[in-house]
Amino acid sequence: MEGYLKKWINIVTRWQDRYFILNDHILHYCEHQGGQSKGQIHLKVAAIILVPEDPLRIIINTGTNEIQLRASSVPEKIEWVNALKRAQESCQETIPRDYIKEVNDILTDIWVTQAAFDETLNILVPKLERQPKYVELAEKLSELGQKIKMNVTICTQLLEVEKEKLETQQSGDNQTLFQSFRNISSRIDEFNRQNSAISCSSSLSIQDILETLKYEQPIKYKNLINNPVFQKIQFTNQQLRIALPRTQDPNEKLKVWSLIKDLIGKDLSKFAVPVYFNEPLSMLQRLAENLEYYQTLIEANQEQDQWLRMCYVMGFGVSAYSSNIDRHKKPFNPILGETFEIQNKQFRFVSEQVSHHPPISAGYAESNDFEMQMQTDLKTKMSPRSMEVQPLGNVYIKLKQFNDHISYNKCITKVHNIIFGNMYIEHIGDMIFHNYTTNDKGVLTLSENQKMVGTVYDSNGKEKYKLKGQWNDSLIARNIQTGQEVVVWKRYDLPQDYKNYFFFTKFALNLNLLNIDLIKSLPCTDCRLRPDQLALEYGFIDLAADEKHRLEQKQRQRRKDMQIAGQKHIPQFFELMKEPCTNEMIYKYKGNYWRKKGEGLDLF
């Protein structure tokens, strides 16, 4: 069966005609008849849902994605529903229990092995690429890695063939087992698409998770237990993900003129924007993205050459821009007092929204090798053709082995063609690096076409290293005396389908991951518990807009109540004080987050 149906695209373009083709148990769709396929739905792992209040609507939910369709008439809808259900029923055979276990065990082994291989390769290859004599070896390893991934894909395809054989063994009396195999099939499809690993477990509702927290964490319990966003989601203990719960149209065109015509020449950071202009991350999490290449700081701390150490720090400083490729949407403005944390084997990070006007997010990271103090104090202006973001203040880094205290500034970011043409991002200007322990200095100049050049000077102003590269690719340092070159930073590969997930990097994809353990352990102020942001991640656009409005109103009321009471907000974990290296007033970490994080505010 085939024909045109209306498909819900987004809140701006709403319902659009798409041509659907039902072939066996797979539903394909494209923009017009005979056009290129834009997607497909495997019906054997999908639920077909009817909407009583809308007699023309059909919802197809695969567990990881949901599409909404509308027929032009009730008879047409009935015809499509019957065809979809017949296609589903044709593959409702029973799978033998022993074979199910065998297939599941094989898949588990594949996922674990592939994840370990990817992790090792992602660590080893960048290290080899930084040494010119090992570049060829790194390329061969990368090529070998791709071949191994291809072979893994072939393995899963062979399992798919085995599945087809199993489906011919009909007994018709064990739908529970078939449902189990449908779940396995869904995971095979996801694995083929992403070539990575997912940690899966049983799911729980928010009511089940919060049952034991009612008295221990009353604020969290009150805010989440009846929240419409959290009620729509089943949570697991997934530890790592390679995709968001819903895809986003990478070619989405937003009509921004009606929004920005009143903002031209003003500071954009003070204005709330509609939720469809946001990406599902907070500015606190964007601050954490500075740590994506923390390994570069570890290498800096282990480097004996003090000027090459500076080169590594410069590579780390510019690495933060590589996550901005094609990311044109705005992160959520944090609520005053909102927090975010990361705690893993490599480092700990905490951030807090310390000021509302001007909006300032402060962050601190620590590890065995380094400490890092930063904040986002942005001056943002809009013009008819572009948007300009100028970061104020410096980033401060301490390398522990040599007690190096280093500061650097960030350059200006410009977003071009915000109304007409292809939107693109430019980072332009000088980044100045100072080592206050050795009095060395580094200058990195970013210019058009992602290019950057730089120089490291000793305490007497003599040039020691030259640097060149592109902020979306790599940075190479050359020793002026010996001529030896070292790759001090190289961008990680982007996820395979990153365009469908707000152009997020692998690191960014996991910043808003919320699982059962995190719901229990995070303080009630953590932005992962923020319902509007979570709703956007799951594709609940209308609900995200409603929740965002509710939270903004709640913040205004809290501010009014404090003004009436003569109270002033005091950050919990950061304090405004003078940085001795530069005499700059910055919000510095108090060192108390991990002891006091449970004493949260009622923000959500």
JSON list of C-alpha atoms in Angstrom, two decimals, residues 377-468:
[
{"chain": "A", "resi": 377, "resn": "ASP", "atom": "CA", "xyz": [29.65, 36.21, 31.24]},
{"chain": "A", "resi": 378, "resn": "LEU", "atom": "CA", "xyz": [28.57, 36.95, 27.69]},
{"chain": "A", "resi": 379, "resn": "LYS", "atom": "CA", "xyz": [27.85, 40.19, 25.90]},
{"chain": "A", "resi": 380, "resn": "THR", "atom": "CA", "xyz": [25.51, 39.34, 23.02]},
{"chain": "A", "resi": 381, "resn": "LYS", "atom": "CA", "xyz": [24.29, 41.66, 20.27]},
{"chain": "A", "resi": 382, "resn": "MET", "atom": "CA", "xyz": [22.00, 41.13, 17.31]},
{"chain": "A", "resi": 383, "resn": "SER", "atom": "CA", "xyz": [22.20, 42.87, 13.95]},
{"chain": "A", "resi": 384, "resn": "PRO", "atom": "CA", "xyz": [20.00, 42.37, 10.86]},
{"chain": "A", "resi": 385, "resn": "ARG", "atom": "CA", "xyz": [22.49, 39.91, 9.38]},
{"chain": "A", "resi": 386, "resn": "SER", "atom": "CA", "xyz": [24.42, 38.37, 12.27]},
{"chain": "A", "resi": 387, "resn": "MET", "atom": "CA", "xyz": [24.68, 37.77, 15.98]},
{"chain": "A", "resi": 388, "resn": "GLU", "atom": "CA", "xyz": [27.85, 38.53, 17.92]},
{"chain": "A", "resi": 389, "resn": "VAL", "atom": "CA", "xyz": [28.86, 36.91, 21.22]},
{"chain": "A", "resi": 390, "resn": "GLN", "atom": "CA", "xyz": [31.74, 38.41, 23.18]},
{"chain": "A", "resi": 391, "resn": "PRO", "atom": "CA", "xyz": [32.88, 36.44, 26.26]},
{"chain": "A", "resi": 392, "resn": "LEU", "atom": "CA", "xyz": [34.03, 38.61, 29.15]},
{"chain": "A", "resi": 393, "resn": "GLY", "atom": "CA", "xyz": [36.76, 37.59, 31.59]},
{"chain": "A", "resi": 394, "resn": "ASN", "atom": "CA", "xyz": [39.32, 34.79, 31.57]},
{"chain": "A", "resi": 395, "resn": "VAL", "atom": "CA", "xyz": [39.63, 31.05, 32.05]},
{"chain": "A", "resi": 396, "resn": "TYR", "atom": "CA", "xyz": [42.08, 29.95, 34.76]},
{"chain": "A", "resi": 397, "resn": "ILE", "atom": "CA", "xyz": [44.01, 26.67, 34.74]},
{"chain": "A", "resi": 398, "resn": "LYS", "atom": "CA", "xyz": [46.46, 25.19, 37.23]},
{"chain": "A", "resi": 399, "resn": "LEU", "atom": "CA", "xyz": [48.76, 22.34, 36.13]},
{"chain": "A", "resi": 400, "resn": "LYS", "atom": "CA", "xyz": [49.56, 20.57, 39.37]},
{"chain": "A", "resi": 401, "resn": "GLN", "atom": "CA", "xyz": [52.90, 18.88, 38.62]},
{"chain": "A", "resi": 402, "resn": "PHE", "atom": "CA", "xyz": [54.69, 22.15, 37.83]},
{"chain": "A", "resi": 403, "resn": "ASN", "atom": "CA", "xyz": [52.36, 24.51, 39.74]},
{"chain": "A", "resi": 404, "resn": "ASP", "atom": "CA", "xyz": [51.75, 26.40, 36.49]},
{"chain": "A", "resi": 405, "resn": "HIS", "atom": "CA", "xyz": [49.04, 29.07, 36.83]},
{"chain": "A", "resi": 406, "resn": "ILE", "atom": "CA", "xyz": [47.73, 29.95, 33.37]},
{"chain": "A", "resi": 407, "resn": "SER", "atom": "CA", "xyz": [44.95, 32.26, 32.21]},
{"chain": "A", "resi": 408, "resn": "TYR", "atom": "CA", "xyz": [43.48, 32.89, 28.79]},
{"chain": "A", "resi": 409, "resn": "ASN", "atom": "CA", "xyz": [40.64, 34.83, 27.20]},
{"chain": "A", "resi": 410, "resn": "LYS", "atom": "CA", "xyz": [38.16, 33.65, 24.60]},
{"chain": "A", "resi": 411, "resn": "CYS", "atom": "CA", "xyz": [37.65, 35.32, 21.24]},
{"chain": "A", "resi": 412, "resn": "ILE", "atom": "CA", "xyz": [34.51, 36.74, 19.63]},
{"chain": "A", "resi": 413, "resn": "THR", "atom": "CA", "xyz": [31.98, 34.38, 18.07]},
{"chain": "A", "resi": 414, "resn": "LYS", "atom": "CA", "xyz": [29.81, 35.52, 15.16]},
{"chain": "A", "resi": 415, "resn": "VAL", "atom": "CA", "xyz": [26.78, 33.74, 13.72]},
{"chain": "A", "resi": 416, "resn": "HIS", "atom": "CA", "xyz": [26.20, 34.87, 10.13]},
{"chain": "A", "resi": 417, "resn": "ASN", "atom": "CA", "xyz": [23.11, 34.71, 7.85]},
{"chain": "A", "resi": 418, "resn": "ILE", "atom": "CA", "xyz": [20.62, 34.34, 10.68]},
{"chain": "A", "resi": 419, "resn": "ILE", "atom": "CA", "xyz": [17.75, 35.41, 8.40]},
{"chain": "A", "resi": 420, "resn": "PHE", "atom": "CA", "xyz": [18.77, 34.61, 4.82]},
{"chain": "A", "resi": 421, "resn": "GLY", "atom": "CA", "xyz": [21.28, 32.16, 3.39]},
{"chain": "A", "resi": 422, "resn": "ASN", "atom": "CA", "xyz": [23.17, 29.31, 5.03]},
{"chain": "A", "resi": 423, "resn": "MET", "atom": "CA", "xyz": [23.86, 30.05, 8.65]},
{"chain": "A", "resi": 424, "resn": "TYR", "atom": "CA", "xyz": [27.48, 29.56, 9.77]},
{"chain": "A", "resi": 425, "resn": "ILE", "atom": "CA", "xyz": [29.68, 30.31, 12.78]},
{"chain": "A", "resi": 426, "resn": "GLU", "atom": "CA", "xyz": [32.97, 32.19, 12.89]},
{"chain": "A", "resi": 427, "resn": "HIS", "atom": "CA", "xyz": [35.41, 32.56, 15.79]},
{"chain": "A", "resi": 428, "resn": "ILE", "atom": "CA", "xyz": [37.63, 35.60, 15.30]},
{"chain": "A", "resi": 429, "resn": "GLY", "atom": "CA", "xyz": [40.27, 37.40, 17.36]},
{"chain": "A", "resi": 430, "resn": "ASP", "atom": "CA", "xyz": [43.27, 36.84, 19.62]},
{"chain": "A", "resi": 431, "resn": "MET", "atom": "CA", "xyz": [43.41, 34.39, 22.50]},
{"chain": "A", "resi": 432, "resn": "ILE", "atom": "CA", "xyz": [46.15, 35.49, 24.92]},
{"chain": "A", "resi": 433, "resn": "PHE", "atom": "CA", "xyz": [47.66, 32.85, 27.24]},
{"chain": "A", "resi": 434, "resn": "HIS", "atom": "CA", "xyz": [49.76, 33.84, 30.28]},
{"chain": "A", "resi": 435, "resn": "ASN", "atom": "CA", "xyz": [51.76, 31.47, 32.50]},
{"chain": "A", "resi": 436, "resn": "TYR", "atom": "CA", "xyz": [52.20, 33.43, 35.73]},
{"chain": "A", "resi": 437, "resn": "THR", "atom": "CA", "xyz": [54.62, 30.84, 37.13]},
{"chain": "A", "resi": 438, "resn": "THR", "atom": "CA", "xyz": [57.16, 30.93, 34.27]},
{"chain": "A", "resi": 439, "resn": "ASN", "atom": "CA", "xyz": [56.17, 34.31, 32.72]},
{"chain": "A", "resi": 440, "resn": "ASP", "atom": "CA", "xyz": [55.78, 32.58, 29.34]},
{"chain": "A", "resi": 441, "resn": "LYS", "atom": "CA", "xyz": [53.15, 33.87, 26.93]},
{"chain": "A", "resi": 442, "resn": "GLY", "atom": "CA", "xyz": [51.16, 32.45, 24.03]},
{"chain": "A", "resi": 443, "resn": "VAL", "atom": "CA", "xyz": [49.10, 34.23, 21.37]},
{"chain": "A", "resi": 444, "resn": "LEU", "atom": "CA", "xyz": [46.63, 32.35, 19.17]},
{"chain": "A", "resi": 445, "resn": "THR", "atom": "CA", "xyz": [44.90, 34.29, 16.39]},
{"chain": "A", "resi": 446, "resn": "LEU", "atom": "CA", "xyz": [41.68, 32.93, 14.88]},
{"chain": "A", "resi": 447, "resn": "SER", "atom": "CA", "xyz": [40.60, 34.24, 11.48]},
{"chain": "A", "resi": 448, "resn": "GLU", "atom": "CA", "xyz": [38.24, 33.45, 8.59]},
{"chain": "A", "resi": 449, "resn": "ASN", "atom": "CA", "xyz": [37.81, 29.93, 7.18]},
{"chain": "A", "resi": 450, "resn": "GLN", "atom": "CA", "xyz": [38.46, 28.36, 10.61]},
{"chain": "A", "resi": 451, "resn": "LYS", "atom": "CA", "xyz": [42.17, 29.18, 10.36]},
{"chain": "A", "resi": 452, "resn": "MET", "atom": "CA", "xyz": [44.40, 29.90, 13.34]},
{"chain": "A", "resi": 453, "resn": "VAL", "atom": "CA", "xyz": [48.08, 30.70, 13.85]},
{"chain": "A", "resi": 454, "resn": "GLY", "atom": "CA", "xyz": [50.01, 31.29, 17.04]},
{"chain": "A", "resi": 455, "resn": "THR", "atom": "CA", "xyz": [53.30, 31.79, 18.82]},
{"chain": "A", "resi": 456, "resn": "VAL", "atom": "CA", "xyz": [54.69, 30.84, 22.23]},
{"chain": "A", "resi": 457, "resn": "TYR", "atom": "CA", "xyz": [57.20, 33.27, 23.79]},
{"chain": "A", "resi": 458, "resn": "ASP", "atom": "CA", "xyz": [59.54, 32.74, 26.73]},
{"chain": "A", "resi": 459, "resn": "SER", "atom": "CA", "xyz": [59.80, 35.20, 29.63]},
{"chain": "A", "resi": 460, "resn": "ASN", "atom": "CA", "xyz": [62.22, 37.35, 27.58]},
{"chain": "A", "resi": 461, "resn": "GLY", "atom": "CA", "xyz": [59.88, 37.58, 24.60]},
{"chain": "A", "resi": 462, "resn": "LYS", "atom": "CA", "xyz": [61.84, 35.11, 22.46]},
{"chain": "A", "resi": 463, "resn": "GLU", "atom": "CA", "xyz": [59.79, 32.90, 20.13]},
{"chain": "A", "resi": 464, "resn": "LYS", "atom": "CA", "xyz": [59.94, 29.21, 21.11]},
{"chain": "A", "resi": 465, "resn": "TYR", "atom": "CA", "xyz": [57.09, 27.54, 19.20]},
{"chain": "A", "resi": 466, "resn": "LYS", "atom": "CA", "xyz": [54.94, 28.36, 16.18]},
{"chain": "A", "resi": 467, "resn": "LEU", "atom": "CA", "xyz": [51.41, 26.99, 15.91]},
{"chain": "A", "resi": 468, "resn": "LYS", "atom": "CA", "xyz": [49.00, 26.56, 13.02]}
]
